[in-house]
Amino acid sequence: MHRDQARKGQFEKALGRALTVAVMVTLGLAAGATPAQEAAPSPAGHARPEREKPRGRKETVSRAKPKLVVLLVVDQMRADYVDKFLGEWSGGLKRLVEEGAWFHEAAYPYAATETCVGHSTIASGALPATHGMVANAWWDRQTGKLVTCTEDAAVKNIGYAGLVASGGDSAARMAVPAFAEELKFQSGRPTRVVTFSLKARAAIAMAGHKADAVTWLDGRSGAWTTSSAYPQAPFVEDYARAHPVKEDMGKSWTLSLPRAEYLYDEKTTGAVAPDGWELTFPHVLRGEGGSAEADEQYYEEWSSSPFAETYLTRLAEQAVDALELGRGKGTDFLGVSYSSVDYVGHAFGPRSWEMQDILLRLDRDLGQLFAHLDETVGRGNYVVALSADHGAVPVPEDLEASGVDAGVLHVPELQARIEKALDDLGYPKPAIARMTYGEVYFSPGVYERLRVDGPALRAVGEAARAVPGVASIFTAEEIAGRPATEDPIRAALAAGYFAGRSGDMFFVPKPYWLIDGTAIGKARHYGTGHGTPYYYDQHVPLLLMGSGVRGGDYYRRVTPADIAPTFAALCGITLASRDGQVLGEALGKAGPR
């Protein structure tokens, strides 16, 4: 009894003290309190006024919005390149690692690891099942034609500097807005959106439907290009006239390091060099037959060289200067996608001197770009994200030589086997309208019949799995609606399924088998590729640096779809659809690594 009464008395005293302190805090009279005592966050999440900071307390989260958002995408950059080559970098890539937040376990959760898909995912924060850009190209069932992801008959491409551009491209097929256009729409202040790439699908996806300058290269004419969907940019016109792509004619891509410092063999087994080049350095830009005139072969060589990366970097700097990006009242957006790494990877493969060298040169270019931004925008006033749209499988012949089970899955052979199986069961010929990279589109009426014909479905599956390199095959019904599943392959296919655009059936190669559409009996014109649900295609770098970013090494599993939500959190922007998440652990005041 006495013990209980004592406890009751202690409780009442403590409660009295707590109530007294609460009242004093409310009146601003508690010990150590001042009129500048910190208030609770506002419902809108606005930054607290400076006078409300507590005395002696360090601010742990940077509330200032960046003046410039910079998105860098290195096409086909595998994540392991950072680990392999970091020791020889001294410029921008190294700075991103040393000053920024490095997410070591970033990977795409879907199977369609291609350029248009990756750029759309990074730009929007959504997966292809949401944004609809399911491939670089897909079969359009209404027109009975293969369409590219940016193809748009309602617009016309326009070449700069008096050069001709063909076709028409826009973001009309992109089902959700990109972060950049949401920034432009929601910020309430003047916001400029500028993107560059060698590829239309990269430049357009980064910008979205509305932008101030969206620029890419027409590989036929060498014209820097935009379309009537976007404004023409006078600074691009001026730069293209002053620095035509053809002015690099005759230059040689030579080694940047002593030969002994390159990994792997000088020639990658199974590599296929671009037309006009050998498998060894130097690589001279001279066009077909050594012509003095720039032609398509020259533009292919130029696009596969570090000279193209340097050009894009200088063009980005020109945009910063001409438009005074990062120096206005709002937050501006600059996106640059470096395509040359992809062209080099397709030709020479990941285990090549060319890959090692072009990344070394990109490191130097990015170092100059960041130095330019430091000078013009101000160090700490801009935020950068760098990632890739996909990785790549090693050249299959290179793997086979080392004893790995690798090879080439020939799509024409797979198509012939499926056609034969259905022909034997009385289906019309041709039963298949088109096969793309991993997908089967049947002729009108065929799949509607096939999906309810159990014996025919089993026959197709058996015929497909009998083709060398095929691991599994799925129907659209097995992946539609993103069903819950413990099968990672099925889940990856489901994350990329978009009804009306995706195929009727999906085939997956065995690990380290390259899907190839080259006609039977002909040699393929490239070394390797990508586009599968395996980690070598999905695993990419993800690096953040600058305003609002806390540097460090992070090992949580994340995806490039997290970049746009993280940008949105830094800029106070709400995305329309979001499959990604905010990389909150890396947001805060930047500090030493």
Coordinates of C-alpha atoms in Angstrom, one line a residue:
M1 CA 0.0 0.0 0.0
H2 CA 2.7 2.5 1.0
R3 CA 4.7 1.5 -2.1
D4 CA 1.7 2.1 -4.3
Q5 CA 1.0 5.5 -2.7
A6 CA 4.6 6.5 -3.1
R7 CA 4.5 5.6 -6.8
K8 CA 1.2 7.5 -7.2
G9 CA 2.8 10.6 -5.5
Q10 CA 5.9 10.3 -7.8
F11 CA 3.6 10.0 -10.9
E12 CA 1.6 13.1 -9.9
K13 CA 4.7 15.1 -9.3
A14 CA 6.1 14.1 -12.7
L15 CA 2.9 14.8 -14.4
G16 CA 2.8 18.2 -12.8
R17 CA 6.3 19.0 -13.9
A18 CA 5.5 17.9 -17.5
L19 CA 2.3 20.1 -17.6
T20 CA 4.3 23.1 -16.3
V21 CA 7.0 22.6 -19.0
A22 CA 4.4 22.2 -21.7
V23 CA 2.7 25.5 -20.7
M24 CA 6.1 27.2 -20.6
V25 CA 7.1 25.9 -24.0
T26 CA 3.8 27.1 -25.4
L27 CA 4.5 30.5 -24.0
G28 CA 8.1 30.5 -25.2
L29 CA 9.4 30.5 -21.6
A30 CA 10.8 27.0 -21.1
A31 CA 14.5 26.7 -20.2
G32 CA 16.6 27.5 -23.2
A33 CA 13.7 28.6 -25.3
T34 CA 13.7 31.8 -27.2
P35 CA 11.3 33.5 -29.6
A36 CA 13.3 31.6 -32.3
Q37 CA 12.2 28.2 -30.9
E38 CA 11.6 25.8 -33.8
A39 CA 7.9 25.4 -34.7
A40 CA 6.3 22.3 -36.1
P41 CA 6.5 21.7 -39.9
S42 CA 3.7 23.4 -41.8
P43 CA 1.1 21.1 -43.5
A44 CA 2.4 22.2 -46.9
G45 CA 5.9 21.2 -46.0
H46 CA 7.4 24.6 -46.7
A47 CA 10.8 25.6 -45.4
R48 CA 10.7 27.1 -42.0
P49 CA 11.7 30.8 -41.8
E50 CA 15.3 31.3 -40.6
R51 CA 14.1 33.0 -37.3
E52 CA 12.4 29.8 -36.3
K53 CA 15.6 27.7 -36.1
P54 CA 16.6 26.5 -32.6
R55 CA 19.8 28.0 -31.2
G56 CA 22.8 25.7 -31.6
R57 CA 20.9 23.1 -33.7
K58 CA 22.4 22.1 -37.0
E59 CA 20.0 21.9 -39.9
T60 CA 20.0 18.3 -41.1
V61 CA 17.9 18.7 -44.3
S62 CA 18.6 21.2 -47.1
R63 CA 15.4 23.0 -47.9
A64 CA 16.6 25.1 -50.7
K65 CA 15.4 23.9 -54.1
P66 CA 18.1 23.4 -56.8
K67 CA 18.4 26.0 -59.4
L68 CA 19.2 23.4 -62.1
V69 CA 18.3 19.7 -62.4
V70 CA 20.8 17.8 -64.5
L71 CA 19.9 14.3 -65.8
L72 CA 22.8 12.3 -67.4
V73 CA 22.1 8.9 -69.0
V74 CA 25.0 6.8 -70.3
D75 CA 23.4 4.5 -72.8
Q76 CA 24.4 0.8 -72.1
M77 CA 26.6 1.6 -69.1
R78 CA 26.8 -1.5 -67.0
A79 CA 27.1 -0.9 -63.2
D80 CA 30.3 -2.9 -62.9
Y81 CA 32.1 -0.4 -65.2
V82 CA 32.3 1.9 -62.2
D83 CA 34.0 -0.7 -60.1
K84 CA 36.3 -1.8 -62.9
F85 CA 37.5 1.6 -64.2
L86 CA 37.1 4.0 -61.3
G87 CA 40.8 3.9 -60.5
E88 CA 41.8 5.5 -63.8
W89 CA 39.1 8.2 -63.7
S90 CA 40.0 11.7 -62.6
G91 CA 37.1 13.9 -63.9
G92 CA 33.3 14.0 -63.6
L93 CA 32.6 10.3 -63.1
K94 CA 35.1 10.1 -60.3
R95 CA 33.6 13.3 -58.8
L96 CA 30.1 11.7 -58.8
V97 CA 31.4 8.7 -56.9
E98 CA 33.5 10.7 -54.4
E99 CA 31.2 13.5 -53.7
G100 CA 27.8 11.9 -54.5
A101 CA 25.5 9.2 -53.3
W102 CA 26.3 5.9 -55.0
F103 CA 23.5 3.3 -55.1
H104 CA 25.4 0.1 -55.7
E105 CA 22.3 -2.1 -56.2
A106 CA 20.3 -0.2 -58.7
A107 CA 18.6 -2.4 -61.3
Y108 CA 15.5 -2.3 -63.6
P109 CA 12.8 -4.7 -62.4
Y110 CA 11.5 -5.4 -65.9
A111 CA 12.6 -7.5 -68.9
A112 CA 12.5 -5.0 -71.8
T113 CA 15.9 -3.5 -71.0
E114 CA 16.0 -1.2 -74.1
T115 CA 16.8 2.5 -74.7
C116 CA 13.3 3.9 -75.1
V117 CA 12.0 2.0 -72.2
G118 CA 14.9 2.9 -69.9
H119 CA 14.9 6.6 -70.7
S120 CA 11.1 6.8 -70.2
T121 CA 11.4 5.0 -66.9
I122 CA 14.1 7.3 -65.6
A123 CA 12.3 10.4 -66.9
S124 CA 8.8 9.6 -65.6
G125 CA 9.4 7.5 -62.4
A126 CA 7.0 4.9 -63.9
L127 CA 7.6 1.4 -65.2
P128 CA 6.7 0.5 -68.8
A129 CA 3.5 -1.2 -67.6
T130 CA 2.5 2.4 -66.7
H131 CA 4.2 4.7 -69.1
G132 CA 3.6 2.5 -72.2
M133 CA 6.9 2.8 -73.9
V134 CA 7.4 -1.0 -73.9
A135 CA 10.2 -1.2 -76.5
N136 CA 12.2 0.7 -79.0
A137 CA 9.6 -0.5 -81.5
W138 CA 6.5 -2.6 -81.4
W139 CA 4.0 -4.1 -83.8
D140 CA 1.0 -1.9 -84.3
R141 CA -2.0 -4.2 -84.7
Q142 CA -4.3 -1.5 -86.2
T143 CA -1.9 -0.5 -89.0
G144 CA -0.2 -3.8 -89.4
K145 CA 3.2 -2.1 -89.2
L146 CA 6.2 -1.9 -86.9
V147 CA 6.3 1.5 -85.2
T148 CA 9.0 3.2 -83.2
C149 CA 8.3 4.5 -79.7
T150 CA 8.5 8.1 -80.8
E151 CA 7.1 7.9 -84.3
D152 CA 4.4 10.5 -84.9
A153 CA 2.8 11.1 -88.3
A154 CA 1.2 14.4 -86.9
V155 CA 4.6 16.1 -86.6
K156 CA 7.6 16.8 -88.9
N157 CA 11.3 16.6 -88.0
I158 CA 13.3 19.8 -88.7
G159 CA 17.0 19.9 -89.3
Y160 CA 19.2 22.7 -88.1
A161 CA 21.8 24.6 -90.1
G162 CA 20.0 24.0 -93.4
L163 CA 20.3 20.2 -93.3
V164 CA 17.5 17.8 -94.0
A165 CA 15.9 15.6 -91.4
S166 CA 13.5 12.8 -92.1
G167 CA 10.4 11.5 -90.4
G168 CA 8.4 12.8 -87.5
D169 CA 9.0 12.2 -83.8
S170 CA 7.4 13.2 -80.5
A171 CA 6.4 11.9 -77.1
A172 CA 2.8 11.3 -78.2
R173 CA 3.0 7.6 -77.3
M174 CA 4.3 8.2 -73.8
A175 CA 1.3 7.6 -71.5
V176 CA 2.4 9.7 -68.5
P177 CA 4.2 13.1 -68.2
A178 CA 8.0 13.2 -67.6
F179 CA 9.3 14.8 -64.5
A180 CA 10.7 17.7 -66.6
E181 CA 7.3 18.7 -68.0
E182 CA 5.7 18.4 -64.6
L183 CA 8.5 20.7 -63.3
K184 CA 7.7 23.2 -66.1
F185 CA 3.9 23.0 -65.4
Q186 CA 3.9 23.0 -61.6
S187 CA 6.7 25.3 -60.6
G188 CA 4.8 28.6 -61.1
R189 CA 8.1 30.2 -62.2
P190 CA 9.9 30.3 -65.5
T191 CA 11.4 26.9 -66.1
R192 CA 13.4 25.9 -69.2
V193 CA 13.6 22.2 -70.3
V194 CA 16.5 21.3 -72.6
T195 CA 17.6 17.8 -73.7
F196 CA 20.2 16.4 -76.1
S197 CA 21.2 13.0 -77.4
L198 CA 22.3 11.3 -80.6
K199 CA 19.0 9.3 -80.4
A200 CA 15.5 10.8 -80.8
R201 CA 14.0 8.3 -78.4
A202 CA 16.5 9.3 -75.7
A203 CA 16.2 13.1 -76.1
I204 CA 12.4 13.0 -76.4
A205 CA 11.8 10.6 -73.4
M206 CA 13.9 12.8 -71.1
A207 CA 11.9 15.9 -72.0
G208 CA 8.4 14.5 -72.4
H209 CA 5.6 16.2 -74.3
K210 CA 6.6 19.8 -73.7
A211 CA 10.1 21.4 -73.7
D212 CA 12.1 24.4 -74.8
A213 CA 14.7 22.5 -76.9
V214 CA 14.8 18.8 -77.7
T215 CA 17.7 17.9 -80.0
W216 CA 19.1 14.7 -81.6
L217 CA 21.1 13.6 -84.6
D218 CA 19.8 12.5 -87.9
G219 CA 22.3 9.7 -88.8
R220 CA 21.6 9.9 -92.5
S221 CA 22.3 13.6 -93.1
G222 CA 24.3 14.5 -90.0
A223 CA 21.7 17.1 -89.1
W224 CA 21.0 18.1 -85.6
T225 CA 17.3 17.7 -85.4
T226 CA 14.1 18.6 -83.5
S227 CA 10.5 18.3 -84.5
S228 CA 7.5 20.5 -84.9
A229 CA 6.3 19.2 -81.5
Y230 CA 8.9 21.4 -79.9
P231 CA 10.2 25.0 -80.4
Q232 CA 13.3 25.5 -82.6
A233 CA 16.2 26.7 -80.5
P234 CA 18.3 29.6 -82.0
F235 CA 21.4 28.6 -79.9
V236 CA 21.3 25.1 -81.5
E237 CA 21.1 26.6 -84.9
D238 CA 24.1 28.9 -84.2
Y239 CA 26.2 26.1 -82.8
A240 CA 25.3 23.6 -85.5
R241 CA 26.4 26.1 -88.2
A242 CA 29.6 27.0 -86.4
H243 CA 30.5 23.4 -85.6
P244 CA 29.1 21.0 -88.2
V245 CA 29.5 17.3 -87.3
K246 CA 31.5 16.8 -90.5
E247 CA 34.4 18.9 -89.2
D248 CA 35.7 15.8 -87.3
M249 CA 36.4 14.1 -90.7
G250 CA 39.8 12.6 -90.7
K251 CA 40.3 12.5 -86.9
S252 CA 41.6 9.3 -85.3
W253 CA 40.3 7.8 -82.1
T254 CA 43.6 6.7 -80.4
L255 CA 44.3 5.1 -77.1
S256 CA 44.3 7.4 -74.0
L257 CA 46.5 5.2 -71.8
P258 CA 49.6 3.1 -72.3
R259 CA 48.7 -0.2 -73.9
A260 CA 49.7 -2.2 -70.8
E261 CA 47.0 -0.4 -68.7
Y262 CA 44.1 -1.8 -70.7
L263 CA 42.2 -4.8 -69.4
Y264 CA 41.3 -7.9 -71.5
D265 CA 42.6 -8.7 -75.0
E266 CA 43.1 -6.1 -77.7
K267 CA 40.5 -7.9 -79.9
T268 CA 37.3 -9.3 -78.3
T269 CA 36.4 -12.7 -79.7
G270 CA 33.1 -12.3 -81.7
A271 CA 33.2 -8.5 -81.8
V272 CA 32.0 -6.8 -85.0
A273 CA 33.5 -3.3 -85.7
P274 CA 31.5 -0.6 -87.5
D275 CA 31.9 -0.4 -91.2
G276 CA 35.2 1.1 -92.1
W277 CA 36.9 0.2 -88.9
E278 CA 39.1 -2.7 -87.8
L279 CA 39.0 -4.4 -84.4
T280 CA 42.2 -2.6 -83.3
F281 CA 43.2 1.0 -82.6
P282 CA 43.4 3.6 -84.1
H283 CA 39.9 4.1 -85.5
V284 CA 39.9 6.8 -88.2
L285 CA 36.8 8.8 -89.1
R286 CA 36.8 8.8 -92.9
G287 CA 33.5 7.5 -94.3
E288 CA 33.0 4.9 -97.0
G289 CA 36.0 4.3 -99.2
G290 CA 38.0 7.1 -97.5
S291 CA 35.7 9.6 -99.2
A292 CA 36.4 13.3 -98.5
E293 CA 32.7 13.9 -98.1
A294 CA 30.7 13.0 -95.0
D295 CA 28.3 10.1 -95.6
E296 CA 26.2 7.7 -93.5
Q297 CA 29.3 5.5 -92.7
Y298 CA 31.1 8.6 -91.4
Y299 CA 28.2 9.5 -89.2
E300 CA 28.1 6.0 -87.9
E301 CA 31.8 6.1 -87.1
W302 CA 31.5 9.5 -85.5
S303 CA 28.5 8.4 -83.4
S304 CA 30.6 5.4 -82.2
S305 CA 33.5 7.6 -81.1
P306 CA 34.3 9.8 -78.1
F307 CA 34.2 12.8 -80.4
A308 CA 30.4 12.6 -80.3
E309 CA 30.3 12.6 -76.5
T310 CA 32.6 15.7 -76.4
Y311 CA 30.3 17.4 -78.9
L312 CA 27.2 16.7 -76.8
T313 CA 28.9 18.1 -73.8
R314 CA 29.9 21.3 -75.5
L315 CA 26.3 21.6 -76.8
A316 CA 25.0 21.3 -73.3
E317 CA 27.4 24.0 -72.1
Q318 CA 26.2 26.2 -74.9
A319 CA 22.6 25.7 -73.7
V320 CA 23.7 26.7 -70.1
D321 CA 25.2 29.9 -71.4
A322 CA 22.7 30.9 -74.1
L323 CA 19.6 30.3 -71.9
E324 CA 21.3 31.1 -68.6
L325 CA 20.1 27.8 -67.2
G326 CA 20.1 27.7 -63.4
R327 CA 20.2 31.5 -63.1
G328 CA 16.5 32.3 -63.4
K329 CA 13.8 32.5 -60.8
G330 CA 12.7 28.9 -61.3
T331 CA 14.4 25.5 -61.5
D332 CA 15.6 24.6 -65.0
F333 CA 16.2 21.1 -66.4
L334 CA 19.1 19.9 -68.5
G335 CA 19.1 16.3 -69.9
V336 CA 22.0 14.7 -71.8
S337 CA 22.0 11.1 -73.0
Y338 CA 25.4 9.8 -74.2
S339 CA 24.7 7.2 -76.9
S340 CA 28.2 6.5 -78.1
V341 CA 28.8 4.0 -75.2
D342 CA 25.9 2.0 -76.5
Y343 CA 27.3 1.9 -80.1
V344 CA 30.7 0.9 -78.8
G345 CA 29.2 -1.8 -76.6
H346 CA 27.1 -3.3 -79.4
A347 CA 30.2 -3.5 -81.7
F348 CA 33.0 -4.4 -79.4
G349 CA 31.3 -5.7 -76.2
P350 CA 31.9 -5.0 -72.5
R351 CA 35.3 -6.6 -72.4
S352 CA 37.0 -4.3 -74.9
W353 CA 39.7 -1.6 -75.0
E354 CA 37.1 0.6 -76.7
M355 CA 34.7 0.5 -73.8
Q356 CA 37.4 1.2 -71.3
D357 CA 38.7 4.1 -73.3
I358 CA 35.5 5.8 -74.2
L359 CA 34.4 5.8 -70.5
L360 CA 37.8 7.4 -69.6
R361 CA 37.1 10.2 -72.1
L362 CA 33.5 10.6 -70.9
D363 CA 34.9 11.0 -67.4
R364 CA 37.0 14.0 -68.7
D365 CA 34.1 15.5 -70.6
L366 CA 31.9 15.3 -67.5
G367 CA 34.6 16.9 -65.4
Q368 CA 34.6 19.9 -67.8
L369 CA 30.8 20.0 -67.7
F370 CA 30.7 20.1 -63.9
A371 CA 33.4 22.7 -63.8
H372 CA 31.3 24.8 -66.2
L373 CA 28.3 24.4 -64.0
D374 CA 30.3 25.3 -60.9
E375 CA 31.3 28.6 -62.6
T376 CA 28.0 29.6 -64.1
V377 CA 25.3 28.1 -61.8
G378 CA 27.3 27.8 -58.7
R379 CA 28.6 24.7 -56.8
G380 CA 25.8 23.5 -54.6
N381 CA 23.0 25.2 -56.7
Y382 CA 22.5 22.2 -59.0
V383 CA 21.7 18.6 -58.6
V384 CA 22.9 15.8 -60.9
A385 CA 21.7 12.2 -61.4
L386 CA 23.6 9.8 -63.6
S387 CA 22.3 6.4 -64.6
A388 CA 21.9 4.1 -67.7
D389 CA 19.0 2.8 -69.7
H390 CA 20.3 -0.8 -69.6
G391 CA 23.4 -2.9 -69.4
A392 CA 24.6 -5.5 -71.9
V393 CA 25.4 -9.2 -72.2
P394 CA 29.0 -10.1 -73.0
V395 CA 29.7 -11.1 -76.6
P396 CA 28.5 -14.7 -76.8
E397 CA 31.6 -16.0 -78.6
D398 CA 33.8 -14.4 -76.0
L399 CA 32.0 -16.2 -73.3
E400 CA 32.0 -19.5 -75.2
A401 CA 35.7 -19.3 -75.5
S402 CA 36.0 -19.2 -71.7
G403 CA 33.8 -22.3 -71.3
V404 CA 30.5 -20.6 -70.4
D405 CA 27.3 -21.9 -71.8
A406 CA 26.5 -19.1 -74.2
G407 CA 25.2 -18.7 -77.7
V408 CA 22.8 -17.0 -80.1
L409 CA 19.1 -17.5 -80.1
H410 CA 18.0 -17.1 -83.7
V411 CA 14.6 -15.5 -83.9
P412 CA 14.0 -16.6 -87.5
E413 CA 14.5 -20.3 -86.4
L414 CA 12.1 -19.8 -83.5
Q415 CA 9.5 -18.2 -85.8
A416 CA 9.8 -21.1 -88.3
R417 CA 9.3 -23.7 -85.5
I418 CA 6.2 -22.0 -84.2
E419 CA 4.8 -21.6 -87.7
K420 CA 5.4 -25.3 -88.4
A421 CA 3.7 -26.4 -85.1
L422 CA 0.5 -24.3 -85.9
D423 CA 0.5 -25.3 -89.6
D424 CA 0.3 -29.0 -88.5
L425 CA -2.8 -28.1 -86.4
G426 CA -4.6 -26.4 -89.3
Y427 CA -3.9 -22.7 -88.4
P428 CA -3.6 -20.2 -91.2
K429 CA -0.3 -19.2 -92.7
P430 CA 1.4 -17.0 -91.7
A431 CA 0.3 -17.5 -88.2
I432 CA 2.8 -14.9 -86.9
A433 CA 2.5 -11.2 -88.0
R434 CA 5.8 -10.1 -86.4
M435 CA 8.4 -11.2 -83.9
T436 CA 10.4 -8.6 -82.1
Y437 CA 13.0 -8.8 -79.4
G438 CA 11.4 -11.3 -77.1
E439 CA 7.8 -10.9 -78.2
V440 CA 5.5 -12.7 -80.6
Y441 CA 2.6 -10.9 -82.4
F442 CA 0.2 -13.3 -84.1
S443 CA -1.8 -12.5 -87.2
P444 CA -5.3 -11.2 -86.7
G445 CA -7.6 -13.8 -85.2
V446 CA -4.9 -16.4 -84.6
Y447 CA -4.2 -15.7 -80.9
E448 CA -7.9 -15.4 -80.1
R449 CA -8.3 -19.0 -81.2
L450 CA -4.9 -20.2 -79.8
R451 CA -5.5 -18.9 -76.3
V452 CA -8.4 -21.3 -75.8
D453 CA -6.8 -24.2 -77.6
G454 CA -4.9 -26.1 -75.0
P455 CA -3.3 -28.7 -77.3
A456 CA -2.1 -26.0 -79.7
L457 CA -0.7 -23.9 -76.9
R458 CA 1.3 -26.9 -75.6
A459 CA 2.5 -27.6 -79.2
V460 CA 3.7 -24.0 -79.5
G461 CA 5.5 -24.1 -76.2
E462 CA 7.2 -27.4 -77.0
A463 CA 8.3 -26.1 -80.4
A464 CA 9.7 -22.9 -78.9
R465 CA 11.6 -24.7 -76.1
A466 CA 13.2 -27.0 -78.7
V467 CA 15.0 -24.0 -80.2
P468 CA 18.6 -23.7 -78.9
G469 CA 18.8 -20.9 -76.4
V470 CA 15.1 -20.7 -75.4
A471 CA 14.6 -20.9 -71.6
S472 CA 10.9 -20.2 -71.2
I473 CA 7.8 -18.9 -73.0
F474 CA 4.7 -17.1 -71.5
T475 CA 1.3 -15.9 -72.8
A476 CA 0.0 -12.4 -72.3
E477 CA -2.6 -13.8 -69.8
E478 CA 0.1 -15.1 -67.6
I479 CA 1.7 -11.6 -67.1
A480 CA -1.2 -9.1 -67.6
G481 CA -2.1 -7.1 -64.6
R482 CA 1.2 -7.6 -62.9
P483 CA 0.2 -10.7 -60.9
A484 CA 1.9 -11.5 -57.6
T485 CA 4.5 -14.1 -58.3
E486 CA 7.7 -15.5 -56.8
D487 CA 9.0 -16.2 -60.4
P488 CA 11.4 -13.2 -61.1
I489 CA 11.2 -13.8 -64.8
R490 CA 7.5 -13.7 -64.9
A491 CA 7.5 -10.6 -62.6
A492 CA 9.9 -8.8 -64.9
L493 CA 7.8 -9.6 -68.0
A494 CA 4.7 -8.3 -66.1
A495 CA 6.4 -5.0 -65.1
G496 CA 6.8 -4.3 -68.8
Y497 CA 3.4 -5.4 -70.1
F498 CA 1.2 -2.7 -71.6
A499 CA -2.1 -4.0 -73.1
G500 CA -2.5 -3.2 -76.8
R501 CA 1.2 -2.7 -77.4
S502 CA 2.9 -5.7 -75.9
G503 CA 3.0 -9.0 -77.7
D504 CA 0.7 -12.1 -77.4
M505 CA 3.5 -14.4 -76.3
F506 CA 6.9 -13.8 -74.8
F507 CA 10.0 -15.9 -75.0
V508 CA 13.1 -15.6 -72.7
P509 CA 16.6 -16.7 -73.7
K510 CA 18.8 -18.8 -71.5
P511 CA 21.3 -16.7 -69.5
Y512 CA 24.2 -15.4 -71.7
W513 CA 22.3 -16.2 -74.9
L514 CA 22.0 -13.3 -77.3
I515 CA 18.6 -12.8 -79.1
D516 CA 19.4 -12.2 -82.8
G517 CA 17.1 -11.4 -85.6
T518 CA 19.6 -11.9 -88.4
A519 CA 18.4 -14.1 -91.3
I520 CA 19.6 -17.7 -91.1
G521 CA 22.8 -18.1 -93.0
K522 CA 23.9 -14.5 -92.7
A523 CA 26.5 -13.1 -90.3
R524 CA 25.1 -10.6 -87.7
H525 CA 26.4 -7.0 -88.1
Y526 CA 27.1 -6.4 -84.4
G527 CA 28.8 -8.1 -81.5
T528 CA 26.3 -8.1 -78.7
G529 CA 23.0 -6.7 -77.3
H530 CA 20.6 -6.4 -74.4
G531 CA 16.9 -6.6 -73.6
T532 CA 16.5 -9.5 -71.2
P533 CA 15.5 -9.9 -67.5
Y534 CA 19.0 -10.9 -66.4
Y535 CA 21.1 -8.9 -64.1
Y536 CA 23.8 -8.0 -66.6
D537 CA 21.1 -6.2 -68.6
Q538 CA 19.2 -4.8 -65.6
H539 CA 22.0 -3.7 -63.3
V540 CA 23.1 0.0 -63.9
P541 CA 24.8 2.8 -62.1
L542 CA 22.8 5.3 -60.1
L543 CA 24.7 8.3 -58.8
L544 CA 23.3 11.5 -57.3
M545 CA 25.4 14.6 -56.5
G546 CA 24.8 18.2 -55.6
S547 CA 22.1 20.3 -54.0
G548 CA 20.2 18.5 -51.3
V549 CA 22.2 15.2 -51.7
R550 CA 24.1 13.5 -48.9
G551 CA 27.1 11.6 -50.3
G552 CA 27.8 8.0 -49.3
D553 CA 27.6 4.4 -50.4
Y554 CA 24.1 2.9 -50.3
Y555 CA 23.3 -0.8 -50.8
R556 CA 19.5 -0.9 -50.6
R557 CA 17.9 -2.4 -53.8
V558 CA 16.6 0.5 -55.8
T559 CA 15.7 1.2 -59.5
P560 CA 16.2 4.0 -61.9
A561 CA 12.5 4.7 -61.6
D562 CA 13.5 6.3 -58.3
I563 CA 15.3 9.2 -59.9
A564 CA 12.2 11.2 -61.0
P565 CA 10.5 10.9 -57.5
T566 CA 13.7 12.0 -55.9
F567 CA 14.0 15.0 -58.2
A568 CA 10.4 15.7 -57.5
A569 CA 11.0 15.7 -53.7
L570 CA 13.9 18.1 -54.1
C571 CA 11.9 20.5 -56.2
G572 CA 8.5 20.2 -54.5
I573 CA 6.8 18.6 -57.5
T574 CA 4.1 15.9 -57.6
L575 CA 4.3 13.2 -60.3
A576 CA 1.2 12.0 -62.1
S577 CA 2.1 8.3 -61.7
R578 CA 4.8 6.9 -59.7
D579 CA 6.2 3.3 -59.5
G580 CA 9.5 4.6 -58.1
Q581 CA 10.2 5.8 -54.6
V582 CA 12.2 8.8 -53.1
L583 CA 15.8 7.9 -52.3
G584 CA 15.3 9.6 -49.0
E585 CA 18.4 8.2 -47.3
A586 CA 20.6 10.3 -49.7
L587 CA 18.7 13.6 -49.2
G588 CA 20.2 16.1 -46.8
K589 CA 23.2 18.3 -46.5
A590 CA 26.1 17.0 -48.5
G591 CA 29.2 16.1 -46.5
P592 CA 32.5 14.4 -46.8
R593 CA 32.4 10.8 -47.9

